[in-house]
Backbone as CSV, one residue per row, in Angstrom:
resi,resn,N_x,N_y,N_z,CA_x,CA_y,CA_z,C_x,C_y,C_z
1,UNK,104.323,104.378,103.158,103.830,103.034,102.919,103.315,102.451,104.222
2,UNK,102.285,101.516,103.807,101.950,101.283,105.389,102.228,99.960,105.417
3,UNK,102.814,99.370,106.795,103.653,98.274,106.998,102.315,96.808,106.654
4,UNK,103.179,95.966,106.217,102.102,94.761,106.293,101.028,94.534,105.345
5,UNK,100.790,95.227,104.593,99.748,95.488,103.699,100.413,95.365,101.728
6,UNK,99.358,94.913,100.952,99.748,94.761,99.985,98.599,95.063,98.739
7,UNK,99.250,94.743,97.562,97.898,96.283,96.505,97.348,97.089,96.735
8,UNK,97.657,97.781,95.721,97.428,99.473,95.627,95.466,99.508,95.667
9,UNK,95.281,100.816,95.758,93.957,101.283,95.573,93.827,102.237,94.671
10,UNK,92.760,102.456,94.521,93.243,103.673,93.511,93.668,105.566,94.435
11,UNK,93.394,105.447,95.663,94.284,106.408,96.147,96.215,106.168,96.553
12,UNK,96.441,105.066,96.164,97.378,105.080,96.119,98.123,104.247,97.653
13,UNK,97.626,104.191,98.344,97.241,103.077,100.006,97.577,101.762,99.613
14,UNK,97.722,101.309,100.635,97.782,99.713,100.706,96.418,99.093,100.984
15,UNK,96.081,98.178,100.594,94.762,97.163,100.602,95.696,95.756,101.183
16,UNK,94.877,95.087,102.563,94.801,93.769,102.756,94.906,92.922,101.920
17,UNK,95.990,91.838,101.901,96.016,91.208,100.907,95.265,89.506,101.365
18,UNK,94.854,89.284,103.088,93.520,88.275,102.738,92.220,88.870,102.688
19,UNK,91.802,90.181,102.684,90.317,90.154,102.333,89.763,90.124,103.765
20,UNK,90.484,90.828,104.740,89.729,90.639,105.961,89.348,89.392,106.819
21,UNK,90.703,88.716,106.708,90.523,87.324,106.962,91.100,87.543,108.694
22,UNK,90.033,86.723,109.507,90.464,86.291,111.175,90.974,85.626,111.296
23,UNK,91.933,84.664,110.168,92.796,84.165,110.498,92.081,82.327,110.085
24,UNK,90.479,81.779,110.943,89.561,81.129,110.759,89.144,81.066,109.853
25,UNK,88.933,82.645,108.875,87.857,82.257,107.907,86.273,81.759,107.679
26,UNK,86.270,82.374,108.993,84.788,82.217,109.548,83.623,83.046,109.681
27,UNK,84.545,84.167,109.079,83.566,85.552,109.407,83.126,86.138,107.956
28,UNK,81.939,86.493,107.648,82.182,86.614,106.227,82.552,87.729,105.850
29,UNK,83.019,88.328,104.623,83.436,89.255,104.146,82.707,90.341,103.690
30,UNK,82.240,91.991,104.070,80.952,92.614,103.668,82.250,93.531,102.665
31,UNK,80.602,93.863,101.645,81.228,95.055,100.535,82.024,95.888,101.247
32,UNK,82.781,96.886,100.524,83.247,97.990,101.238,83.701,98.661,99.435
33,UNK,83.339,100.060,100.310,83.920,100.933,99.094,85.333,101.122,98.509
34,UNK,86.635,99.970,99.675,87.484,100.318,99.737,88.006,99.232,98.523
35,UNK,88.187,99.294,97.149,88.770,98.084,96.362,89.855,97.042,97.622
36,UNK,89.156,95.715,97.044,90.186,94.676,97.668,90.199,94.305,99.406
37,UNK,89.470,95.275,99.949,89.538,95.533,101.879,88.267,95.214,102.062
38,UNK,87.969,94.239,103.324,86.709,94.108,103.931,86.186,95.424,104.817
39,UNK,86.955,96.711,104.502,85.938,97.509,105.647,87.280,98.047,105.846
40,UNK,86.545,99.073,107.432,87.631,99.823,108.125,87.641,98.931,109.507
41,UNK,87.489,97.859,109.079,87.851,97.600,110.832,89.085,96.893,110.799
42,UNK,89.988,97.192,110.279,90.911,96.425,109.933,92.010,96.630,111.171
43,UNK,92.939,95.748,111.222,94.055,96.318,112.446,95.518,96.426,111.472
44,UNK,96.006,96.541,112.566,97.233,96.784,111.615,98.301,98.120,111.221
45,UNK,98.055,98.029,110.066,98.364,99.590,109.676,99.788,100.608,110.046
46,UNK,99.582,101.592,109.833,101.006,101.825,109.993,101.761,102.063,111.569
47,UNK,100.880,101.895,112.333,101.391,102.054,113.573,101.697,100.612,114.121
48,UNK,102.101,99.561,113.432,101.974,98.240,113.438,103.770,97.843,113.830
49,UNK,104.342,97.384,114.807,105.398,97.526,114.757,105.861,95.797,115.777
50,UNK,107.218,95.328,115.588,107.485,93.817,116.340,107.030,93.943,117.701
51,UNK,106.688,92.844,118.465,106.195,92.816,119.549,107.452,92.994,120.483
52,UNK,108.381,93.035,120.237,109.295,93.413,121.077,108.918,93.080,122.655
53,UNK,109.442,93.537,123.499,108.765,93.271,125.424,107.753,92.534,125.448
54,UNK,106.499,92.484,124.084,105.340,91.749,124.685,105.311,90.664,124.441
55,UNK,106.372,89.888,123.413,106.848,88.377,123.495,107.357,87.878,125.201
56,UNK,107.917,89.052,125.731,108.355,88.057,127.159,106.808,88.529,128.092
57,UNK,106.276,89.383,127.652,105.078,89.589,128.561,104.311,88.623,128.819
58,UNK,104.292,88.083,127.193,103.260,86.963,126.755,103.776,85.771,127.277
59,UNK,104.797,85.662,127.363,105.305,84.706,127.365,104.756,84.006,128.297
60,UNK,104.108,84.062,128.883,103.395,83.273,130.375,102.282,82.569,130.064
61,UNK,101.735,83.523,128.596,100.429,82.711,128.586,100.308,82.055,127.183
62,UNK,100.247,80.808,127.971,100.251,79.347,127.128,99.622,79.191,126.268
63,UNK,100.047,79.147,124.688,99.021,78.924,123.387,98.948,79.624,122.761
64,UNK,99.895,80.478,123.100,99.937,82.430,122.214,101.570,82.156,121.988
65,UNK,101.465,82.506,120.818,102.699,83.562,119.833,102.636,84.944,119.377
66,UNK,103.121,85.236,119.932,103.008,87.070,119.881,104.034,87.110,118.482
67,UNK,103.223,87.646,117.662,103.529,88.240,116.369,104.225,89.830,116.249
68,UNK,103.175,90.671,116.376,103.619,92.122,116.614,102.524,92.612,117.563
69,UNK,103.293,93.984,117.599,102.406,94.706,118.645,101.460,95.838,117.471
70,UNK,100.394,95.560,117.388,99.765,96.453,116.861,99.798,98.062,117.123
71,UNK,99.621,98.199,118.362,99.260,99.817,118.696,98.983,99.405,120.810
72,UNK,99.122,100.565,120.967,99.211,101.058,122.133,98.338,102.238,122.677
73,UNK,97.531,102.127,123.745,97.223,103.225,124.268,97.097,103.121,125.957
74,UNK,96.484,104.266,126.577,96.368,105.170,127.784,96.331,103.193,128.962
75,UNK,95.197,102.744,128.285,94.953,101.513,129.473,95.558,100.078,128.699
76,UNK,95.933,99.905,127.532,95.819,98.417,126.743,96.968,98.607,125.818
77,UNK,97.125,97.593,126.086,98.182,97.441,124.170,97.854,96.168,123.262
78,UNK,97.877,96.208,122.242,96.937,95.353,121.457,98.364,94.396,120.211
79,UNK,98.114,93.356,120.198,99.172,92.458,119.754,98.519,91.287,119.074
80,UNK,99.405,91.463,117.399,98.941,90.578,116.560,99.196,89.027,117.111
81,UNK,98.377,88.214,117.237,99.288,86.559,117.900,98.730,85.316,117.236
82,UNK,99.572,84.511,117.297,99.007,83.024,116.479,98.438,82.080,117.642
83,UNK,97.208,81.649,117.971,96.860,81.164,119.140,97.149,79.692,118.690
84,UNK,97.488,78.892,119.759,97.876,77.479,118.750,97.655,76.637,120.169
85,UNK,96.453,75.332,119.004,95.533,74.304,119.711,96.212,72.954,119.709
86,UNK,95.306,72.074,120.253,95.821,70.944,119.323,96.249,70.448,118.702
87,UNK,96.665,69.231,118.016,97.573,68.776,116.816,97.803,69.866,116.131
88,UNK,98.288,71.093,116.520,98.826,71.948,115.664,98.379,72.952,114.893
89,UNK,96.760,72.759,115.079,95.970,73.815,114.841,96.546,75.229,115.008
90,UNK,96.406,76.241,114.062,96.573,77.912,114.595,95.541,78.605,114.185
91,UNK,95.340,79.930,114.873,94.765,80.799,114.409,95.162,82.111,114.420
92,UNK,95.126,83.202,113.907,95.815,84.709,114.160,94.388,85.187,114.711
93,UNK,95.119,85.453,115.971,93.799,86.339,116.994,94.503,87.837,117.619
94,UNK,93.699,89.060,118.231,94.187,90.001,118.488,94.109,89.783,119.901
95,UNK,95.256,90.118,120.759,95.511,90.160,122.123,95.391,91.724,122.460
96,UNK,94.483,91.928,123.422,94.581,93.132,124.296,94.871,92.599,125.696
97,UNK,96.172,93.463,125.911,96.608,93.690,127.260,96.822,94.594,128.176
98,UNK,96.102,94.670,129.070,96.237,95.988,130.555,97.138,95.741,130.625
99,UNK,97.732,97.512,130.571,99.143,97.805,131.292,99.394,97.711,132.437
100,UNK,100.482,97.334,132.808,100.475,96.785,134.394,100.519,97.920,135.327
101,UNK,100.495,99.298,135.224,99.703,100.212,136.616,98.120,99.669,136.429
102,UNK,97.946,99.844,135.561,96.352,99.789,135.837,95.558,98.245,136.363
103,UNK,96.887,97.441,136.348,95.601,95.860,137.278,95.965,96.014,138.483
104,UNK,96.723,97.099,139.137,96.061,97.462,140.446,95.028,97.806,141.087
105,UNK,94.685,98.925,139.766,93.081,99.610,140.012,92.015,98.588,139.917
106,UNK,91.278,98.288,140.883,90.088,97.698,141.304,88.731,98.069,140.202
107,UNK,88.782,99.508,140.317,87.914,100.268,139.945,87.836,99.869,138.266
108,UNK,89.027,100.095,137.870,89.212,100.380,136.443,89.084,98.498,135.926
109,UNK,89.778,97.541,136.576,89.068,96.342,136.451,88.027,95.605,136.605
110,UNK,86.991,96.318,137.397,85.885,96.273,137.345,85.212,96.369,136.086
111,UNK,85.350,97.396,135.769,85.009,98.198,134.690,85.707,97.608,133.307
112,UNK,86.866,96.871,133.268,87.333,96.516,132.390,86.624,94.871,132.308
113,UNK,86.365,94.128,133.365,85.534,93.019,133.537,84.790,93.166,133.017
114,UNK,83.879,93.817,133.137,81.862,94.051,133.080,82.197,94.650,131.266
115,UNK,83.090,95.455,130.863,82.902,95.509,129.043,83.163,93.649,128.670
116,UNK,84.716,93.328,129.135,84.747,92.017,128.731,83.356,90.812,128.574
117,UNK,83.203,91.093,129.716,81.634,90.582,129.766,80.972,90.328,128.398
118,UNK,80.155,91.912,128.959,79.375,92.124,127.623,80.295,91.825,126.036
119,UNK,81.118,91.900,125.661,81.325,91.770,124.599,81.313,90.672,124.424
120,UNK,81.748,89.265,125.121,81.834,88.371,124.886,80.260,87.157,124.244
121,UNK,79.373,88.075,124.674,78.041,87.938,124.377,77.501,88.549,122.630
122,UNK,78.287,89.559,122.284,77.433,89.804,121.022,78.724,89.356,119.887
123,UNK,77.627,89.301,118.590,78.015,89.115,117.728,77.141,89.632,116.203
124,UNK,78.036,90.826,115.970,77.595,91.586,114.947,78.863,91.773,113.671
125,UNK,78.458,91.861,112.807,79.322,91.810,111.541,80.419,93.405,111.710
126,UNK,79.944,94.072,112.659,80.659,95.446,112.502,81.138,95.796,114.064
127,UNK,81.226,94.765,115.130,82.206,94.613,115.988,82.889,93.369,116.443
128,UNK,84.129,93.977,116.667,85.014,92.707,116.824,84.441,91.437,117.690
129,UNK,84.464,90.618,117.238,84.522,89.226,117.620,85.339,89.018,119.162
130,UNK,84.901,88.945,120.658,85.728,88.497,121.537,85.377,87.112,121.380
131,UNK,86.827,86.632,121.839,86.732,84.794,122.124,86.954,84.456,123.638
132,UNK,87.853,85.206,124.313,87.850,84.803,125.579,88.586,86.338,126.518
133,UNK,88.505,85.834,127.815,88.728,86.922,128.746,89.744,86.098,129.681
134,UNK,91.210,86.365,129.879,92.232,85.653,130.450,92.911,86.526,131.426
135,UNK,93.244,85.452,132.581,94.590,86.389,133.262,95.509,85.360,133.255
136,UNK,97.002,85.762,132.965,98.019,85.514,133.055,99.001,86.266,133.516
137,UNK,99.992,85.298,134.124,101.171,86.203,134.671,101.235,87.818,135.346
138,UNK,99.984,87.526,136.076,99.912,89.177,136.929,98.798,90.145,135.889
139,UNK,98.747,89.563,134.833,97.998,90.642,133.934,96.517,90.140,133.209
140,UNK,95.931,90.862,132.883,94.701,90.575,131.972,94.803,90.487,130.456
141,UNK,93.933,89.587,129.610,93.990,89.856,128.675,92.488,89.802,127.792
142,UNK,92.096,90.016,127.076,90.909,89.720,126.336,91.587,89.276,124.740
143,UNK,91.182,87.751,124.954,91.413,87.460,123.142,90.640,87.721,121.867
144,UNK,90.650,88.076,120.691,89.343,88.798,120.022,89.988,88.603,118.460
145,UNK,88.979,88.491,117.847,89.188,88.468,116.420,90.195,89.738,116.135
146,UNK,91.161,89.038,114.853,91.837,89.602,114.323,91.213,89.919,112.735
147,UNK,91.535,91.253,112.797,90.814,91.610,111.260,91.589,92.288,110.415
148,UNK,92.357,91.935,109.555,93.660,91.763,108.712,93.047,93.715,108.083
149,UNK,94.023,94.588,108.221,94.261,95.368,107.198,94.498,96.476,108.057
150,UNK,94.411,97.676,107.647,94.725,98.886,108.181,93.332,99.505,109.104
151,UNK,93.379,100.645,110.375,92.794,100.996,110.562,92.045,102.430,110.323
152,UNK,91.341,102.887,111.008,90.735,103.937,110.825,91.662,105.421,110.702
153,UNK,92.330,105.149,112.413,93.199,105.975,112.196,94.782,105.915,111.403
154,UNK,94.707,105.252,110.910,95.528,104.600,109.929,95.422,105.221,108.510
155,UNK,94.345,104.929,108.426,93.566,105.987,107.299,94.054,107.521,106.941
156,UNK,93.103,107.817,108.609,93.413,108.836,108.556,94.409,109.910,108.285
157,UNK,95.608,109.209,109.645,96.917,109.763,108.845,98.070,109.745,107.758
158,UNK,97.100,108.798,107.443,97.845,108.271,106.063,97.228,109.485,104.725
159,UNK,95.832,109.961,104.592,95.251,110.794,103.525,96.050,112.189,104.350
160,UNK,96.113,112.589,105.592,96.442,113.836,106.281,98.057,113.960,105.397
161,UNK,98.535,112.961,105.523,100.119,112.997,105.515,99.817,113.369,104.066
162,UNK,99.038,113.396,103.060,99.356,113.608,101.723,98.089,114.647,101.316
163,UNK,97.967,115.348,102.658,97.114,116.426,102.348,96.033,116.499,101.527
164,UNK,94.739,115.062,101.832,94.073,114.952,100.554,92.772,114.823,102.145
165,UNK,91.431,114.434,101.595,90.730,113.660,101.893,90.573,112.642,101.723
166,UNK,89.922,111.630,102.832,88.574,110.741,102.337,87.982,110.747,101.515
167,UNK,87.296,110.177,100.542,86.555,110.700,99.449,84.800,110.664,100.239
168,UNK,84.150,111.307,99.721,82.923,111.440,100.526,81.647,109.970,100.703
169,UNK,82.003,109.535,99.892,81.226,108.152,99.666,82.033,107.143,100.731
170,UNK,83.243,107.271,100.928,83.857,106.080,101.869,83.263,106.293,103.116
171,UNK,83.613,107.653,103.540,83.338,108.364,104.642,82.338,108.218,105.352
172,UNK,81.137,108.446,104.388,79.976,108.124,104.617,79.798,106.086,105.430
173,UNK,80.021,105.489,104.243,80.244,104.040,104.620,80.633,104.193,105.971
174,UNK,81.705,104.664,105.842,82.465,104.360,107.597,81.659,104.945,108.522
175,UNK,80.841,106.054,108.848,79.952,106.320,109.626,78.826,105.582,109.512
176,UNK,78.223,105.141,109.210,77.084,104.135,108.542,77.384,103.218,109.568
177,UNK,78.290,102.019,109.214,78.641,101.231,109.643,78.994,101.329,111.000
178,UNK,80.002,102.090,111.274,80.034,102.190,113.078,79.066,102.365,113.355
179,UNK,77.837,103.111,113.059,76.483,103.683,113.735,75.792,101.898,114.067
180,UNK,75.874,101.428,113.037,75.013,100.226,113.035,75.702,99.101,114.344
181,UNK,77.131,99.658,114.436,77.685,98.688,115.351,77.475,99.120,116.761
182,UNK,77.442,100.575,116.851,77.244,100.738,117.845,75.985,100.541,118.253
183,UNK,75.075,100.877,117.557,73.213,100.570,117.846,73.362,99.181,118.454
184,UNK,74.081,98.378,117.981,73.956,97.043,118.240,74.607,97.082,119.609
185,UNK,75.508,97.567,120.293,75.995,97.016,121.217,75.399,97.971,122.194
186,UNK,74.754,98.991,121.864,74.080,99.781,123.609,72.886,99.705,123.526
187,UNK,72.726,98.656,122.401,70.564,97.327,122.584,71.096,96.481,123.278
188,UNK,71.903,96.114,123.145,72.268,94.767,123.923,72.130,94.599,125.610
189,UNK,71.041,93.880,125.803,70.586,93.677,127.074,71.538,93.270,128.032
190,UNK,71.546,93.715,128.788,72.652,92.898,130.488,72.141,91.843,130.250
């Protein structure tokens, strides 16, 4: 079962139960072959687990509630959070955070700057939404749309674990779509 997620599909998976919602409700919702799911860009999924350590990580930076920790890798760890404004306003946004060897490296923050950058500039229906680029408490963060449901590789090992495929029509979609996202972001002028 994959954590966080609710109705069936007809492979038998969990489907998002807002419809690919950022939390805003600002982004609109595209077809997808997947009954009930806005797409594969979803976060979440079964590698989705409490934020544990990154509530006190976070804890420094003001206006964030660290929900869970989505997933983890080599440079970042990525964390579901409720960003909260004004009279009480919230929103569920995705936190990526550099692991703390790497905001030593110059090099690799450079480099982690100059993507922040650029992303913060486009806006395409088939990549994530950045909202802002932060440092707190010794560390970096980039804030970015949250997109309610399971991911790719989520997917993946979720059909592996039951020894099936993708069906060929989804598959397709999902390459489609990244292609179009990526076209979009290596046009995108400095």
């Amino acid at each position: 079962q994959v954590e966080g997620l609710v109705g069936e599909t007809p492979w038998g998976f969990k489907s998002p139960s807002s419809h690919g919602s950022t939390g805003g409700g600002s982004s609109p919702v595209r077809p997808s072959p997947w009954p009930g799911t806005a797409g594969p860009r979803g976060r979440g999924g079964a590698s989705a687990t409490p934020a544990g350590r990154g509530r006190e990580a976070m804890a420094q930076t003001p206006g964030f509630k660290i929900l869970r920790k989505l997933d983890a890798g080599g440079m970042a760890e990525v964390y579901q959070a409720e960003q909260e404004s004004i009279e009480g306003f919230r929103k569920t946004v995705a936190v990526k955070k550099v692991l703390p060897h790497l905001v030593q490296n110059e090099k690799f923050l450079r480099m982690f700057l100059d993507e922040a950058r650029l992303s913060l500039r486009m806006s395409h229906a088939n990549v994530v939404q950045v909202f802002n680029v932060a440092k707190a408490g010794g560390s970096y963060y980039v804030i970015m749309e949250f997109v309610d449901g399971t991911n790719l590789k989520g997917l993946t090992e979720y059909m592996r674990a039951r020894r099936t495929l993708i069906p060929i029509e989804q598959a397709v979609f999902v390459i489609v779509e990244t292609c179009k996202g990526l076209q979009y972001a290596h046009t995108l002028a400095d």
